[in-house]
Short mmCIF file of C-alpha atoms in Angstrom, two decimals:
data_model
loop_
_atom_site.label_atom_id
_atom_site.label_comp_id
_atom_site.label_asym_id
_atom_site.label_seq_id
_atom_site.Cartn_x
_atom_site.Cartn_y
_atom_site.Cartn_z
CA GLY A 1 -5.41 -0.77 -7.01
CA ALA A 2 -9.16 -0.42 -6.63
CA ARG A 3 -9.93 -2.38 -9.78
CA GLU A 4 -7.71 -5.29 -8.78
CA GLY A 5 -9.56 -5.39 -5.46
CA LYS A 6 -12.92 -5.42 -7.24
CA GLU A 7 -11.75 -8.28 -9.47
CA ILE A 8 -10.97 -10.36 -6.37
CA LEU A 9 -14.21 -9.51 -4.59
CA ALA A 10 -16.40 -10.11 -7.65
CA ASN A 11 -14.77 -13.49 -8.26
CA GLU A 12 -15.20 -14.40 -4.58
CA ILE A 13 -18.95 -13.78 -4.69
CA GLY A 14 -19.47 -15.78 -7.87
CA VAL A 15 -18.38 -13.99 -11.05
CA VAL A 16 -16.35 -16.46 -13.09
CA PHE A 17 -13.18 -15.11 -14.71
CA LYS A 18 -13.42 -14.76 -18.49
CA PRO A 19 -10.20 -15.67 -20.33
CA GLN A 20 -9.37 -13.12 -23.04
CA GLU A 21 -9.80 -15.65 -25.85
CA LYS A 22 -13.34 -16.67 -24.83
CA LYS A 23 -16.63 -14.97 -25.55
CA THR A 24 -19.09 -14.38 -22.70
CA ALA A 25 -21.76 -16.60 -24.28
CA GLU A 26 -19.26 -19.44 -24.69
CA LEU A 27 -18.10 -19.04 -21.10
CA ALA A 28 -21.69 -19.05 -19.80
CA ARG A 29 -22.55 -22.22 -21.71
CA GLU A 30 -19.44 -24.12 -20.59
CA ALA A 31 -19.73 -23.03 -16.95
CA ALA A 32 -23.43 -23.97 -16.79
CA GLU A 33 -22.79 -27.38 -18.36
CA LYS A 34 -20.12 -28.13 -15.78
CA GLY A 35 -22.13 -26.72 -12.88
CA PHE A 36 -19.59 -23.98 -12.09
CA ASP A 37 -17.31 -26.68 -10.68
CA PRO A 38 -14.24 -25.13 -8.98
CA ASN A 39 -12.17 -27.90 -10.57
CA VAL A 40 -12.80 -26.52 -14.05
CA VAL A 41 -13.59 -22.77 -13.86
CA SER A 42 -10.81 -20.47 -15.05
CA VAL A 43 -8.27 -18.90 -12.69
CA THR A 44 -7.16 -16.44 -15.39
CA GLY A 45 -8.82 -13.54 -17.14
CA SER A 46 -11.12 -10.84 -15.79
CA VAL A 47 -14.57 -10.57 -14.25
CA GLU A 48 -15.25 -8.01 -17.00
CA GLY A 49 -17.54 -9.97 -19.31
CA GLY A 50 -17.59 -12.86 -16.86
CA VAL A 51 -20.65 -14.82 -15.76
CA PHE A 52 -22.26 -14.78 -12.31
CA SER A 53 -23.65 -17.81 -10.53
CA HIS A 54 -24.39 -18.39 -6.87
CA ARG A 55 -22.75 -21.81 -7.34
CA ALA A 56 -19.49 -20.11 -8.35
CA ALA A 57 -19.21 -18.26 -5.02
CA HIS A 58 -16.16 -19.44 -3.13
CA PHE A 59 -18.02 -19.68 0.17
CA GLU A 60 -20.53 -22.05 -1.41
CA TRP A 61 -17.62 -24.27 -2.46
CA LEU A 62 -16.33 -24.16 1.10
CA CYS A 63 -19.81 -25.03 2.40
CA ASP A 64 -19.73 -28.09 0.14
CA VAL A 65 -16.61 -29.24 1.98
CA GLY A 66 -18.19 -28.47 5.34
CA LYS A 67 -21.40 -30.32 4.48
CA ASP A 68 -19.47 -33.51 3.73
CA MET A 69 -17.68 -33.10 7.06
CA GLY A 70 -20.94 -32.71 8.96
CA LEU A 71 -20.73 -28.92 9.33
CA SER A 72 -23.65 -26.63 8.56
CA PHE A 73 -23.61 -23.08 7.15
CA ASP A 74 -24.12 -21.75 10.68
CA GLN A 75 -20.95 -23.52 11.83
CA LEU A 76 -18.67 -21.99 9.18
CA GLY A 77 -17.13 -18.54 8.83
CA LYS A 78 -18.66 -17.04 11.97
CA ARG A 79 -16.55 -14.94 14.32
CA ARG A 80 -18.12 -16.52 17.38
CA HIS A 81 -16.48 -19.84 16.48
CA GLY A 82 -12.97 -18.35 16.32
CA SER A 83 -10.30 -19.07 18.93
CA GLU A 84 -8.27 -16.24 20.44
CA ALA A 85 -5.44 -16.98 18.01
CA THR A 86 -7.74 -17.07 14.97
CA LEU A 87 -9.44 -13.80 15.93
CA HIS A 88 -6.03 -12.20 16.48
CA PHE A 89 -5.15 -13.07 12.87
CA CYS A 90 -8.53 -11.85 11.53
CA ASP A 91 -8.18 -8.55 13.38
CA ALA A 92 -4.62 -8.11 12.08
CA LEU A 93 -5.86 -8.64 8.54
CA TYR A 94 -8.52 -5.96 9.05
CA ARG A 95 -6.11 -3.52 10.70
CA ILE A 96 -2.95 -4.04 8.61
CA TYR A 97 -3.95 -5.63 5.30
CA GLY A 98 -7.00 -3.36 5.15
CA SER A 99 -5.16 -0.22 6.22
CA GLU A 100 -5.92 3.05 4.42
CA ASP A 101 -2.18 3.76 4.47
CA LEU A 102 -0.85 2.30 1.21
CA SER A 103 2.64 1.61 2.52
CA THR A 104 1.13 -0.46 5.31
CA ALA A 105 -1.45 -2.27 3.16
CA LEU A 106 1.06 -3.10 0.43
CA GLY A 107 3.56 -4.41 2.98
CA ALA A 108 0.92 -6.73 4.41
CA SER A 109 -0.20 -7.83 0.95
CA PHE A 110 3.37 -8.58 -0.15
CA ALA A 111 3.99 -10.70 2.96
CA ILE A 112 0.71 -12.63 2.70
CA GLU A 113 1.18 -13.41 -1.00
CA HIS A 114 4.67 -14.81 -0.37
CA TRP A 115 3.50 -16.80 2.65
CA ALA A 116 0.62 -18.32 0.69
CA ASN A 117 2.94 -19.24 -2.17
CA ALA A 118 5.36 -20.97 0.21
CA GLY A 119 3.15 -24.06 0.27
CA PHE A 120 0.04 -23.12 2.27
CA TRP A 121 -2.47 -24.43 -0.29
CA ASP A 122 -0.23 -27.39 -1.15
CA GLN A 123 -0.22 -28.44 2.50
CA LEU A 124 -3.99 -28.14 2.79
CA ILE A 125 -4.46 -30.29 -0.30
CA GLU A 126 -1.99 -32.86 0.99
CA GLY A 127 -3.89 -33.00 4.28
CA PHE A 128 -7.28 -33.49 2.62
CA GLU A 129 -5.86 -36.13 0.30
CA LEU A 130 -4.68 -38.02 3.39
CA LEU A 131 -8.15 -37.67 4.93
CA ASN A 132 -9.74 -38.97 1.73
CA ALA A 133 -7.33 -41.92 1.66
CA LYS A 134 -8.53 -42.88 5.14
CA ARG A 135 -12.22 -42.79 4.20
CA PRO A 136 -14.00 -46.16 4.42
CA ALA A 137 -14.51 -48.06 1.18
CA GLY A 138 -17.52 -46.67 -0.68
CA ALA A 139 -17.67 -43.49 1.44
CA LYS A 140 -17.95 -40.16 -0.36
CA ARG A 141 -14.63 -38.36 -0.63
CA TYR A 142 -14.28 -34.77 0.53
CA PRO A 143 -14.46 -32.37 -2.45
CA MET A 144 -11.08 -30.91 -3.45
CA GLY A 145 -12.19 -28.22 -5.90
CA PHE A 146 -12.13 -25.32 -3.43
CA TRP A 147 -8.54 -26.09 -2.43
CA ARG A 148 -7.26 -26.80 -5.95
CA PHE A 149 -8.83 -23.64 -7.40
CA HIS A 150 -7.09 -21.47 -4.82
CA GLN A 151 -3.83 -23.38 -5.22
CA ALA A 152 -3.82 -22.54 -8.95
CA LEU A 153 -5.01 -18.99 -8.35
CA GLU A 154 -2.30 -18.36 -5.75
CA ALA A 155 0.41 -19.69 -8.04
CA GLN A 156 -0.72 -17.13 -10.61
CA HIS A 157 -0.71 -14.31 -8.04
CA ALA A 158 2.75 -15.21 -6.77
CA ALA A 159 4.21 -15.09 -10.25
CA HIS A 160 3.36 -11.39 -10.42
CA THR A 161 4.13 -10.37 -6.83
CA MET A 162 7.61 -8.96 -7.49
CA ASP A 163 6.42 -7.20 -10.65
CA GLU A 164 3.58 -5.59 -8.69
CA LEU A 165 6.02 -4.48 -5.97
CA GLU A 166 8.29 -2.88 -8.57
CA GLU A 167 5.32 -1.09 -10.13
CA ALA A 168 4.17 0.16 -6.72
CA ILE A 169 7.64 1.58 -6.04
CA GLU A 170 7.89 3.18 -9.51
CA ASP A 171 4.43 4.73 -9.10
CA GLY A 172 5.39 6.16 -5.70
CA LEU A 173 2.72 4.19 -3.84
CA ILE A 174 5.15 3.13 -1.09
CA SER A 175 6.00 6.42 0.59
CA ASP A 176 7.37 4.90 3.80
CA GLU A 177 9.64 1.84 3.54
CA VAL A 178 9.76 1.47 7.33
CA ARG A 179 5.96 1.13 7.55
CA PHE A 180 6.04 -1.29 4.60
CA ARG A 181 8.55 -3.58 6.33
CA GLN A 182 6.85 -3.25 9.72
CA ALA A 183 3.47 -4.21 8.23
CA ALA A 184 4.99 -7.23 6.48
CA HIS A 185 6.59 -8.44 9.73
CA GLU A 186 3.44 -7.83 11.80
CA MET A 187 1.30 -9.67 9.26
CA LEU A 188 3.60 -12.69 9.26
CA ASP A 189 3.72 -12.66 13.07
CA ALA A 190 -0.09 -12.71 13.20
CA CYS A 191 -0.12 -15.53 10.66
CA SER A 192 2.30 -17.51 12.82
CA ILE A 193 0.09 -17.03 15.88
CA PHE A 194 -2.91 -18.31 13.90
CA TRP A 195 -1.15 -21.55 12.94
CA GLU A 196 0.41 -22.03 16.37
CA GLY A 197 -3.07 -21.68 17.84
CA LEU A 198 -4.44 -24.34 15.49
CA GLU A 199 -1.60 -26.71 16.36
CA ALA A 200 -2.17 -26.16 20.08
CA SER A 201 -5.87 -26.91 19.59
CA ARG A 202 -5.02 -30.10 17.69
CA GLN A 203 -2.75 -31.20 20.52
CA GLY A 204 -5.33 -30.30 23.16
CA ARG A 205 -3.11 -27.80 24.97
CA PRO A 206 -3.85 -24.18 25.96
CA TYR A 207 -2.57 -21.30 23.85
CA SER A 208 -2.90 -17.69 24.99
CA VAL A 209 -2.22 -14.77 22.67
CA THR A 210 -2.49 -12.42 25.67
CA THR A 211 0.29 -14.27 27.51
CA LEU A 212 2.37 -14.28 24.30
CA LYS A 213 2.11 -10.51 23.95
CA ALA A 214 3.10 -9.98 27.59
CA ARG A 215 6.47 -11.70 27.16
#
């Protein structure tokens, strides 16, 4: 629903979740003492009564990773840097996941949540741990907080995915099962193209989404 969406957005821009058992003042003191470190901020609770900090914004955490890899703010998260495959995935997210038709949007959301819980964050963490293991002695290790926070957050989301689907059906939010299934399949197809594009880039070979669609 709208409130669930606002919870996600508010947390993304820097409002720390407040666990039910904590008071706002206590949360503010703890978070400030620990510098709003993604390794320690809560992945449970609500933004209602939470605490805002620019340092708790997820993109700032990602910029921390980029900085240690020699990437500036201007080199991260900009559409102009995206490959054809990456932009295909971004556009599919906007069109399907962000659809005003609830059957379509919920189908995309259901597919993405299950894909992410299938090991996406685990694989990213494994990859960065391997990169850190290869760092020269004494070199600063790449920060892992951004990845670990989302790994824990995703595990929490996935635990409720089936319950949320059942609630959506009971509340009559999915009026067209065909559109729901079609959206789920299209979203996963776009996700596959994104990863295939990254793998092709890693291997130094061409990858054309246009050619793929023409088959």
